[in-house]
Amino acid sequence: NAGVMQNPRHLVRRRGQEARLRCSPMKGHSHVYWYRQLPEEGLKFMVYLQKENIIDESGMPKERFSAEFPKEGPSILRIQQVVRGDSAAYFCASSPEGAAKNIQYFGAGTRLSVL
Amino acid sequence: AQSVTQLGSHVSVSEGALVLLRCNYSSSVPPYLFWYVQYPNQGLQLLLKYTSAATLVKGINGFEAEFKKSETSFHLTKPSAHMSDAAEYFCAVSDTGYSTLTFGKGTMLLVSP
């Protein structure tokens, strides 16, 4: 059973470009969470999605950031017009239904560098 | 609002010594508590969790943690450190399942021979 898969592992963008980060949850998981890790900081929650629905986006910046989790395919975190302050590691986690629903499993992350 | 405080951004121990990583939390409702470990350039791996069952929780790699409600603490311990334990450790809290995690800033564990 493959774990949470994130790609790309490393992404370099110039200021003003768009960044698209992908996350495929573990098989059978229908809940996806995105977190951002800045240098010297812990992980900060960004958004929580279920299939085709955004459940909680209280941690998302109001502008330039969006997320989706379509019926088919991976979850996408999209950052438009990137700025240097967006440089960070972005982690996706997924959780299952049922008894283990409170456990989040993390991917290896996407490290975004903005030049 | 929930919060997590991890005392000490870096902890150094000798191989074979006791490991103690401190975590204090605040939560307005009974919490779920977690410890995750992160090796360089990797994602987070769950070490152990507390979800209102036994207050002493055993995890992987010989780690354990004790939930102390009166102290609002969930410290992580291991009797004897191994070189392979060197990593960054994160304490996290949530209030229910399907809930977002609030993380501490992490503690880097350094193990010397």
GROMACS .gro file of C-alpha atoms in nm:
model
  228
    1ASN     CA    1   0.000   0.000   0.000
    2ALA     CA    2   0.170   0.314  -0.121
    3GLY     CA    3   0.188   0.604   0.119
    4VAL     CA    4   0.089   0.963   0.053
    5MET     CA    5   0.257   1.067  -0.270
    6GLN     CA    6   0.356   1.424  -0.338
    7ASN     CA    7   0.512   1.564  -0.651
    8PRO     CA    8   0.727   1.726  -0.741
    9ARG     CA    9   0.966   1.684  -0.448
   10HIS     CA   10   1.143   2.006  -0.539
   11LEU     CA   11   1.002   2.297  -0.737
   12VAL     CA   12   1.181   2.613  -0.841
   13ARG     CA   13   0.986   2.913  -0.964
   14ARG     CA   14   1.066   3.271  -1.043
   15ARG     CA   15   0.868   3.550  -0.884
   16GLY     CA   16   0.535   3.594  -1.058
   17GLN     CA   17   0.509   3.237  -1.188
   18GLU     CA   18   0.255   2.980  -1.082
   19ALA     CA   19   0.329   2.677  -0.865
   20ARG     CA   20   0.116   2.362  -0.872
   21LEU     CA   21   0.172   2.102  -0.603
   22ARG     CA   22   0.013   1.760  -0.626
   23CYS     CA   23  -0.088   1.514  -0.358
   24SER     CA   24  -0.225   1.162  -0.400
   25PRO     CA   25  -0.364   1.034  -0.069
   26MET     CA   26  -0.319   0.682   0.056
   27LYS     CA   27  -0.549   0.429  -0.104
   28GLY     CA   28  -0.891   0.442   0.057
   29HIS     CA   29  -0.836   0.782   0.222
   30SER     CA   30  -1.087   1.051   0.137
   31HIS     CA   31  -0.960   1.333   0.358
   32VAL     CA   32  -0.666   1.552   0.258
   33TYR     CA   33  -0.487   1.822   0.455
   34TRP     CA   34  -0.223   2.069   0.340
   35TYR     CA   35   0.037   2.219   0.574
   36ARG     CA   36   0.321   2.463   0.519
   37GLN     CA   37   0.654   2.450   0.698
   38LEU     CA   38   0.862   2.765   0.701
   39PRO     CA   39   1.228   2.760   0.811
   40GLU     CA   40   1.264   2.732   1.190
   41GLU     CA   41   0.888   2.690   1.224
   42GLY     CA   42   0.655   2.400   1.284
   43LEU     CA   43   0.393   2.299   1.035
   44LYS     CA   44   0.102   2.537   0.989
   45PHE     CA   45  -0.236   2.415   0.872
   46MET     CA   46  -0.359   2.557   0.543
   47VAL     CA   47  -0.663   2.368   0.415
   48TYR     CA   48  -0.866   2.053   0.470
   49LEU     CA   49  -1.053   1.891   0.182
   50GLN     CA   50  -1.273   1.594   0.113
   51LYS     CA   51  -1.355   1.476  -0.233
   52GLU     CA   52  -1.485   1.777  -0.429
   53ASN     CA   53  -1.533   1.981  -0.110
   54ILE     CA   54  -1.330   2.228   0.091
   55ILE     CA   55  -1.407   2.163   0.457
   56ASP     CA   56  -1.181   2.414   0.628
   57GLU     CA   57  -0.962   2.674   0.458
   58SER     CA   58  -0.901   2.893   0.760
   59GLY     CA   59  -0.524   2.864   0.721
   60MET     CA   60  -0.508   2.961   0.356
   61PRO     CA   61  -0.382   3.307   0.261
   62LYS     CA   62  -0.671   3.509   0.121
   63GLU     CA   63  -0.506   3.577  -0.212
   64ARG     CA   64  -0.309   3.375  -0.468
   65PHE     CA   65  -0.360   3.038  -0.295
   66SER     CA   66  -0.623   2.782  -0.388
   67ALA     CA   67  -0.677   2.411  -0.339
   68GLU     CA   68  -0.893   2.141  -0.486
   69PHE     CA   69  -0.953   1.770  -0.448
   70PRO     CA   70  -1.148   1.652  -0.753
   71LYS     CA   71  -1.354   1.338  -0.778
   72GLU     CA   72  -1.081   1.183  -0.988
   73GLY     CA   73  -0.712   1.254  -0.953
   74PRO     CA   74  -0.485   1.409  -0.694
   75SER     CA   75  -0.539   1.708  -0.472
   76ILE     CA   76  -0.379   2.024  -0.608
   77LEU     CA   77  -0.244   2.320  -0.415
   78ARG     CA   78  -0.204   2.612  -0.651
   79ILE     CA   79  -0.007   2.927  -0.581
   80GLN     CA   80  -0.040   3.207  -0.832
   81GLN     CA   81   0.213   3.485  -0.882
   82VAL     CA   82   0.459   3.339  -0.633
   83VAL     CA   83   0.671   3.565  -0.414
   84ARG     CA   84   0.990   3.488  -0.223
   85GLY     CA   85   0.793   3.453   0.099
   86ASP     CA   86   0.616   3.150  -0.047
   87SER     CA   87   0.942   2.953  -0.032
   88ALA     CA   88   0.872   2.670   0.209
   89ALA     CA   89   0.808   2.299   0.237
   90TYR     CA   90   0.448   2.207   0.167
   91PHE     CA   91   0.320   1.884   0.316
   92CYS     CA   92   0.009   1.691   0.238
   93ALA     CA   93  -0.153   1.446   0.476
   94SER     CA   94  -0.445   1.210   0.439
   95SER     CA   95  -0.670   1.025   0.678
   96PRO     CA   96  -0.916   0.738   0.641
   97GLU     CA   97  -1.275   0.686   0.745
   98GLY     CA   98  -1.361   0.479   1.048
   99ALA     CA   99  -1.173   0.398   1.364
  100ALA     CA  100  -0.841   0.541   1.248
  101LYS     CA  101  -0.992   0.866   1.123
  102ASN     CA  102  -0.797   1.080   1.367
  103ILE     CA  103  -0.459   0.971   1.231
  104GLN     CA  104  -0.304   1.177   0.954
  105TYR     CA  105  -0.038   1.022   0.731
  106PHE     CA  106   0.208   1.259   0.572
  107GLY     CA  107   0.380   1.270   0.238
  108ALA     CA  108   0.746   1.358   0.190
  109GLY     CA  109   0.660   1.715   0.095
  110THR     CA  110   0.728   1.954  -0.189
  111ARG     CA  111   1.005   2.205  -0.131
  112LEU     CA  112   0.925   2.523  -0.318
  113SER     CA  113   1.201   2.772  -0.388
  114VAL     CA  114   1.111   3.110  -0.533
  115LEU     CA  115   1.395   3.295  -0.702
  116ALA     CA  116  -0.782   2.802   2.021
  117GLN     CA  117  -0.529   2.529   2.061
  118SER     CA  118  -0.157   2.570   2.098
  119VAL     CA  119   0.150   2.357   2.156
  120THR     CA  120   0.474   2.456   2.322
  121GLN     CA  121   0.786   2.246   2.285
  122LEU     CA  122   1.055   2.347   2.530
  123GLY     CA  123   1.399   2.349   2.373
  124SER     CA  124   1.454   2.382   2.002
  125HIS     CA  125   1.756   2.150   2.036
  126VAL     CA  126   1.823   1.866   2.279
  127SER     CA  127   2.157   1.685   2.288
  128VAL     CA  128   2.208   1.344   2.447
  129SER     CA  129   2.474   1.077   2.441
  130GLU     CA  130   2.405   0.740   2.288
  131GLY     CA  131   2.247   0.521   2.554
  132ALA     CA  132   2.120   0.813   2.762
  133LEU     CA  133   1.759   0.892   2.845
  134VAL     CA  134   1.570   1.100   2.592
  135LEU     CA  135   1.315   1.350   2.723
  136LEU     CA  136   1.140   1.588   2.485
  137ARG     CA  137   0.890   1.823   2.643
  138CYS     CA  138   0.549   1.919   2.511
  139ASN     CA  139   0.281   2.130   2.675
  140TYR     CA  140  -0.051   2.203   2.515
  141SER     CA  141  -0.356   2.418   2.562
  142SER     CA  142  -0.697   2.312   2.448
  143SER     CA  143  -1.050   2.408   2.547
  144VAL     CA  144  -1.174   2.054   2.486
  145PRO     CA  145  -1.025   1.712   2.563
  146PRO     CA  146  -0.742   1.682   2.316
  147TYR     CA  147  -0.598   1.422   2.090
  148LEU     CA  148  -0.219   1.441   2.110
  149PHE     CA  149   0.047   1.318   1.873
  150TRP     CA  150   0.422   1.295   1.836
  151TYR     CA  151   0.570   1.290   1.486
  152VAL     CA  152   0.932   1.245   1.379
  153GLN     CA  153   1.087   1.404   1.072
  154TYR     CA  154   1.415   1.288   0.923
  155PRO     CA  155   1.601   1.529   0.693
  156ASN     CA  156   1.419   1.602   0.369
  157GLN     CA  157   1.143   1.357   0.453
  158GLY     CA  158   0.784   1.377   0.561
  159LEU     CA  159   0.648   1.325   0.909
  160GLN     CA  160   0.614   0.979   1.054
  161LEU     CA  161   0.371   0.913   1.337
  162LEU     CA  162   0.549   0.795   1.653
  163LEU     CA  163   0.250   0.765   1.884
  164LYS     CA  164  -0.089   0.909   1.965
  165TYR     CA  165  -0.313   0.972   2.264
  166THR     CA  166  -0.687   0.961   2.198
  167SER     CA  167  -0.841   0.945   2.548
  168ALA     CA  168  -0.760   0.582   2.623
  169ALA     CA  169  -0.460   0.484   2.837
  170THR     CA  170  -0.260   0.784   2.956
  171LEU     CA  171   0.074   0.609   2.899
  172VAL     CA  172   0.112   0.557   2.528
  173LYS     CA  173   0.374   0.337   2.368
  174GLY     CA  174   0.491   0.407   2.017
  175ILE     CA  175   0.738   0.284   1.763
  176ASN     CA  176   1.116   0.265   1.806
  177GLY     CA  177   1.093   0.236   2.186
  178PHE     CA  178   0.936   0.578   2.244
  179GLU     CA  179   0.655   0.644   2.487
  180ALA     CA  180   0.464   0.944   2.616
  181GLU     CA  181   0.245   1.011   2.915
  182PHE     CA  182  -0.063   1.232   2.905
  183LYS     CA  183  -0.088   1.440   3.224
  184LYS     CA  184  -0.404   1.644   3.225
  185SER     CA  185  -0.319   1.834   3.545
  186GLU     CA  186   0.008   1.952   3.389
  187THR     CA  187  -0.129   1.983   3.033
  188SER     CA  188   0.176   1.790   2.923
  189PHE     CA  189   0.258   1.507   2.684
  190HIS     CA  190   0.632   1.457   2.715
  191LEU     CA  191   0.811   1.206   2.493
  192THR     CA  192   1.066   0.970   2.643
  193LYS     CA  193   1.295   0.686   2.544
  194PRO     CA  194   1.510   0.503   2.800
  195SER     CA  195   1.819   0.469   2.580
  196ALA     CA  196   1.902   0.687   2.282
  197HIS     CA  197   2.032   0.542   1.960
  198MET     CA  198   2.221   0.726   1.689
  199SER     CA  199   1.933   0.660   1.451
  200ASP     CA  200   1.701   0.862   1.677
  201ALA     CA  201   1.866   1.186   1.564
  202ALA     CA  202   1.585   1.378   1.392
  203GLU     CA  203   1.335   1.653   1.450
  204TYR     CA  204   1.036   1.575   1.668
  205PHE     CA  205   0.702   1.751   1.655
  206CYS     CA  206   0.424   1.747   1.911
  207ALA     CA  207   0.074   1.815   1.777
  208VAL     CA  208  -0.279   1.853   1.913
  209SER     CA  209  -0.624   1.823   1.762
  210ASP     CA  210  -0.966   1.832   1.922
  211THR     CA  211  -1.142   1.557   1.728
  212GLY     CA  212  -1.096   1.323   1.442
  213TYR     CA  213  -1.112   1.488   1.101
  214SER     CA  214  -0.967   1.789   1.267
  215THR     CA  215  -0.666   1.987   1.174
  216LEU     CA  216  -0.344   1.946   1.367
  217THR     CA  217  -0.176   2.230   1.554
  218PHE     CA  218   0.197   2.169   1.575
  219GLY     CA  219   0.470   2.286   1.805
  220LYS     CA  220   0.782   2.437   1.653
  221GLY     CA  221   0.974   2.114   1.686
  222THR     CA  222   1.272   1.988   1.882
  223MET     CA  223   1.586   1.872   1.707
  224LEU     CA  224   1.733   1.571   1.887
  225LEU     CA  225   2.109   1.535   1.852
  226VAL     CA  226   2.271   1.207   1.959
  227SER     CA  227   2.644   1.190   2.013
  228PRO     CA  228   2.851   0.872   2.033
   0.00000   0.00000   0.00000
